[in-house]
mmCIF file with all atom_site columns, C-alpha atoms in Angstrom:
data_model
loop_
_atom_site.group_PDB
_atom_site.id
_atom_site.type_symbol
_atom_site.label_atom_id
_atom_site.label_alt_id
_atom_site.label_comp_id
_atom_site.label_asym_id
_atom_site.label_entity_id
_atom_site.label_seq_id
_atom_site.pdbx_PDB_ins_code
_atom_site.Cartn_x
_atom_site.Cartn_y
_atom_site.Cartn_z
_atom_site.occupancy
_atom_site.B_iso_or_equiv
_atom_site.pdbx_formal_charge
_atom_site.auth_seq_id
_atom_site.auth_comp_id
_atom_site.auth_asym_id
_atom_site.auth_atom_id
_atom_site.pdbx_PDB_model_num
ATOM 1  C CA . MET A 1 1  ? 7.858   -16.006 6.447  1.00 0.00 ? 1  MET A CA 1
ATOM 2  C CA . ILE A 1 2  ? 9.941   -13.320 4.765  1.00 0.00 ? 2  ILE A CA 1
ATOM 3  C CA . GLN A 1 3  ? 13.066  -14.149 2.785  1.00 0.00 ? 3  GLN A CA 1
ATOM 4  C CA . PHE A 1 4  ? 15.305  -11.415 1.474  1.00 0.00 ? 4  PHE A CA 1
ATOM 5  C CA . SER A 1 5  ? 17.906  -11.349 -1.239 1.00 0.00 ? 5  SER A CA 1
ATOM 6  C CA . LYS A 1 6  ? 19.679  -8.457  -2.895 1.00 0.00 ? 6  LYS A CA 1
ATOM 7  C CA . ASN A 1 7  ? 17.016  -7.998  -5.592 1.00 0.00 ? 7  ASN A CA 1
ATOM 8  C CA . TYR A 1 8  ? 13.722  -9.284  -4.254 1.00 0.00 ? 8  TYR A CA 1
ATOM 9  C CA . ILE A 1 9  ? 11.604  -10.088 -1.221 1.00 0.00 ? 9  ILE A CA 1
ATOM 10 C CA . ILE A 1 10 ? 9.641   -13.342 -0.958 1.00 0.00 ? 10 ILE A CA 1
ATOM 11 C CA . LEU A 1 11 ? 6.606   -13.096 1.288  1.00 0.00 ? 11 LEU A CA 1
ATOM 12 C CA . SER A 1 12 ? 4.661   -16.213 2.144  1.00 0.00 ? 12 SER A CA 1
ATOM 13 C CA . PHE A 1 13 ? 1.361   -16.109 3.999  1.00 0.00 ? 13 PHE A CA 1
ATOM 14 C CA . PHE A 1 14 ? 1.408   -12.337 4.114  1.00 0.00 ? 14 PHE A CA 1
ATOM 15 C CA . HIS A 1 15 ? -1.942  -10.617 4.141  1.00 0.00 ? 15 HIS A CA 1
ATOM 16 C CA . LEU A 1 16 ? -1.198  -6.973  3.501  1.00 0.00 ? 16 LEU A CA 1
ATOM 17 C CA . MET A 1 17 ? 1.480   -4.374  3.697  1.00 0.00 ? 17 MET A CA 1
ATOM 18 C CA . THR A 1 18 ? 1.800   -0.631  3.857  1.00 0.00 ? 18 THR A CA 1
ATOM 19 C CA . PHE A 1 19 ? 4.631   1.592   2.759  1.00 0.00 ? 19 PHE A CA 1
ATOM 20 C CA . THR A 1 20 ? 6.065   4.417   4.788  1.00 0.00 ? 20 THR A CA 1
ATOM 21 C CA . LEU A 1 21 ? 7.660   6.332   1.947  1.00 0.00 ? 21 LEU A CA 1
ATOM 22 C CA . SER A 1 22 ? 9.265   9.090   3.968  1.00 0.00 ? 22 SER A CA 1
ATOM 23 C CA . ALA A 1 23 ? 10.873  6.526   6.272  1.00 0.00 ? 23 ALA A CA 1
ATOM 24 C CA . GLY A 1 24 ? 11.694  4.092   3.429  1.00 0.00 ? 24 GLY A CA 1
ATOM 25 C CA . LYS A 1 25 ? 10.047  1.136   5.162  1.00 0.00 ? 25 LYS A CA 1
ATOM 26 C CA . LEU A 1 26 ? 7.663   -1.724  4.422  1.00 0.00 ? 26 LEU A CA 1
ATOM 27 C CA . ILE A 1 27 ? 5.307   -2.730  7.221  1.00 0.00 ? 27 ILE A CA 1
ATOM 28 C CA . ILE A 1 28 ? 3.985   -6.229  6.616  1.00 0.00 ? 28 ILE A CA 1
ATOM 29 C CA . SER A 1 29 ? 1.234   -8.306  8.198  1.00 0.00 ? 29 SER A CA 1
ATOM 30 C CA . ASP A 1 30 ? 2.389   -11.947 8.303  1.00 0.00 ? 30 ASP A CA 1
ATOM 31 C CA . ARG A 1 31 ? -0.709  -14.105 8.753  1.00 0.00 ? 31 ARG A CA 1
ATOM 32 C CA . GLY A 1 32 ? 1.296   -17.310 8.984  1.00 0.00 ? 32 GLY A CA 1
ATOM 33 C CA . ALA A 1 33 ? 3.181   -16.033 12.021 1.00 0.00 ? 33 ALA A CA 1
ATOM 34 C CA . GLY A 1 34 ? 0.402   -13.751 13.327 1.00 0.00 ? 34 GLY A CA 1
ATOM 35 C CA . SER A 1 35 ? 2.865   -10.877 13.464 1.00 0.00 ? 35 SER A CA 1
ATOM 36 C CA . ILE A 1 36 ? 3.607   -7.460  11.982 1.00 0.00 ? 36 ILE A CA 1
ATOM 37 C CA . LYS A 1 37 ? 7.107   -6.949  10.595 1.00 0.00 ? 37 LYS A CA 1
ATOM 38 C CA . ILE A 1 38 ? 9.105   -3.990  9.287  1.00 0.00 ? 38 ILE A CA 1
ATOM 39 C CA . ALA A 1 39 ? 11.914  -3.901  6.735  1.00 0.00 ? 39 ALA A CA 1
ATOM 40 C CA . ASN A 1 40 ? 13.736  -1.462  4.492  1.00 0.00 ? 40 ASN A CA 1
ATOM 41 C CA . PHE A 1 41 ? 12.635  -1.354  0.839  1.00 0.00 ? 41 PHE A CA 1
ATOM 42 C CA . ASP A 1 42 ? 15.828  -3.193  -0.116 1.00 0.00 ? 42 ASP A CA 1
ATOM 43 C CA . GLY A 1 43 ? 15.000  -6.024  2.292  1.00 0.00 ? 43 GLY A CA 1
ATOM 44 C CA . SER A 1 44 ? 17.605  -5.165  4.879  1.00 0.00 ? 44 SER A CA 1
ATOM 45 C CA . SER A 1 45 ? 16.983  -4.733  8.602  1.00 0.00 ? 45 SER A CA 1
ATOM 46 C CA . SER A 1 46 ? 13.928  -6.998  8.783  1.00 0.00 ? 46 SER A CA 1
ATOM 47 C CA . GLU A 1 47 ? 12.494  -7.303  12.269 1.00 0.00 ? 47 GLU A CA 1
ATOM 48 C CA . VAL A 1 48 ? 9.320   -8.349  14.027 1.00 0.00 ? 48 VAL A CA 1
ATOM 49 C CA . LEU A 1 49 ? 7.557   -5.304  15.463 1.00 0.00 ? 49 LEU A CA 1
ATOM 50 C CA . ILE A 1 50 ? 4.545   -7.018  16.987 1.00 0.00 ? 50 ILE A CA 1
ATOM 51 C CA . PRO A 1 51 ? 4.992   -10.770 17.539 1.00 0.00 ? 51 PRO A CA 1
ATOM 52 C CA . SER A 1 52 ? 1.343   -11.424 18.472 1.00 0.00 ? 52 SER A CA 1
ATOM 53 C CA . ALA A 1 53 ? -0.570  -8.962  16.297 1.00 0.00 ? 53 ALA A CA 1
ATOM 54 C CA . GLY A 1 54 ? -3.662  -11.148 15.978 1.00 0.00 ? 54 GLY A CA 1
ATOM 55 C CA . THR A 1 55 ? -5.210  -13.882 13.918 1.00 0.00 ? 55 THR A CA 1
ATOM 56 C CA . ASN A 1 56 ? -6.423  -11.821 10.980 1.00 0.00 ? 56 ASN A CA 1
ATOM 57 C CA . VAL A 1 57 ? -4.908  -8.352  10.613 1.00 0.00 ? 57 VAL A CA 1
ATOM 58 C CA . ARG A 1 58 ? -7.046  -6.485  8.059  1.00 0.00 ? 58 ARG A CA 1
ATOM 59 C CA . GLY A 1 59 ? -5.589  -3.009  7.867  1.00 0.00 ? 59 GLY A CA 1
ATOM 60 C CA . ILE A 1 60 ? -2.370  -1.186  8.626  1.00 0.00 ? 60 ILE A CA 1
ATOM 61 C CA . ALA A 1 61 ? -1.915  2.576   8.624  1.00 0.00 ? 61 ALA A CA 1
ATOM 62 C CA . THR A 1 62 ? 0.929   4.749   9.817  1.00 0.00 ? 62 THR A CA 1
ATOM 63 C CA . ASP A 1 63 ? 1.132   8.256   11.201 1.00 0.00 ? 63 ASP A CA 1
ATOM 64 C CA . LEU A 1 64 ? 4.824   9.084   11.052 1.00 0.00 ? 64 LEU A CA 1
ATOM 65 C CA . SER A 1 65 ? 4.327   12.567  12.461 1.00 0.00 ? 65 SER A CA 1
ATOM 66 C CA . MET A 1 66 ? 3.103   10.932  15.679 1.00 0.00 ? 66 MET A CA 1
ATOM 67 C CA . GLY A 1 67 ? 5.312   7.832   15.329 1.00 0.00 ? 67 GLY A CA 1
ATOM 68 C CA . LEU A 1 68 ? 2.342   5.453   15.384 1.00 0.00 ? 68 LEU A CA 1
ATOM 69 C CA . ILE A 1 69 ? 1.055   2.363   13.590 1.00 0.00 ? 69 ILE A CA 1
ATOM 70 C CA . PHE A 1 70 ? -2.661  1.550   13.603 1.00 0.00 ? 70 PHE A CA 1
ATOM 71 C CA . TYR A 1 71 ? -4.001  -1.875  12.662 1.00 0.00 ? 71 TYR A CA 1
ATOM 72 C CA . ALA A 1 72 ? -7.241  -3.820  12.844 1.00 0.00 ? 72 ALA A CA 1
ATOM 73 C CA . ASP A 1 73 ? -7.472  -7.461  13.869 1.00 0.00 ? 73 ASP A CA 1
ATOM 74 C CA . ASN A 1 74 ? -10.559 -8.981  12.294 1.00 0.00 ? 74 ASN A CA 1
ATOM 75 C CA . GLY A 1 75 ? -10.124 -12.125 14.388 1.00 0.00 ? 75 GLY A CA 1
ATOM 76 C CA . SER A 1 76 ? -10.833 -10.234 17.620 1.00 0.00 ? 76 SER A CA 1
ATOM 77 C CA . ASP A 1 77 ? -12.644 -7.161  16.197 1.00 0.00 ? 77 ASP A CA 1
ATOM 78 C CA . ILE A 1 78 ? -10.147 -4.778  17.794 1.00 0.00 ? 78 ILE A CA 1
ATOM 79 C CA . ILE A 1 79 ? -8.303  -1.753  16.398 1.00 0.00 ? 79 ILE A CA 1
ATOM 80 C CA . TYR A 1 80 ? -4.889  -1.203  17.959 1.00 0.00 ? 80 TYR A CA 1
ATOM 81 C CA . LYS A 1 81 ? -2.335  1.568   17.981 1.00 0.00 ? 81 LYS A CA 1
ATOM 82 C CA . THR A 1 82 ? 1.326   1.054   18.754 1.00 0.00 ? 82 THR A CA 1
ATOM 83 C CA . LYS A 1 83 ? 4.486   3.097   18.549 1.00 0.00 ? 83 LYS A CA 1
ATOM 84 C CA . ILE A 1 84 ? 6.445   2.700   15.319 1.00 0.00 ? 84 ILE A CA 1
ATOM 85 C CA . ASP A 1 85 ? 8.958   0.533   17.218 1.00 0.00 ? 85 ASP A CA 1
ATOM 86 C CA . GLY A 1 86 ? 6.177   -1.894  18.238 1.00 0.00 ? 86 GLY A CA 1
ATOM 87 C CA . SER A 1 87 ? 6.029   -0.800  21.876 1.00 0.00 ? 87 SER A CA 1
ATOM 88 C CA . GLU A 1 88 ? 3.046   0.410   23.880 1.00 0.00 ? 88 GLU A CA 1
ATOM 89 C CA . ARG A 1 89 ? 0.307   -1.444  22.010 1.00 0.00 ? 89 ARG A CA 1
ATOM 90 C CA . THR A 1 90 ? -3.131  -0.198  23.064 1.00 0.00 ? 90 THR A CA 1
ATOM 91 C CA . ALA A 1 91 ? -6.598  -1.342  21.999 1.00 0.00 ? 91 ALA A CA 1
ATOM 92 C CA . ILE A 1 92 ? -8.431  1.817   20.926 1.00 0.00 ? 92 ILE A CA 1
ATOM 93 C CA . ILE A 1 93 ? -11.714 0.308   19.676 1.00 0.00 ? 93 ILE A CA 1
ATOM 94 C CA . GLN A 1 94 ? -12.922 -3.021  21.056 1.00 0.00 ? 94 GLN A CA 1
ATOM 95 C CA . SER A 1 95 ? -16.557 -3.433  20.115 1.00 0.00 ? 95 SER A CA 1
ATOM 96 C CA . GLY A 1 96 ? -19.126 -2.753  17.452 1.00 0.00 ? 96 GLY A CA 1
ATOM 97 C CA . LEU A 1 97 ? -16.780 -2.995  14.487 1.00 0.00 ? 97 LEU A CA 1
ATOM 98 C CA . GLY A 1 98 ? -18.793 -5.580  12.585 1.00 0.00 ? 98 GLY A CA 1
ATOM 99 C CA . PHE A 1 99 ? -16.182 -6.507  10.058 1.00 0.00 ? 99 PHE A CA 1
#
């Protein structure tokens, strides 16, 4: 769950987040909801990018030049890529991760 106010963001059950400084965004893994969310640094424009990201997202990285988000789901041992808007999710590595 993410709650926003003018001066702070309350994150409950979040696991990790990454910052996209040039885009001014937070990308947040919400373990409680099993989703990945995006919001502005000031808390505005919060939205769910990936509603079913997985049971245990362990890493998030962005490549803004390509407009992509990469993340690993430890629950299924899969690394995914998706467009920065959450569309076109593709499993890019599905075995042998061992994490």
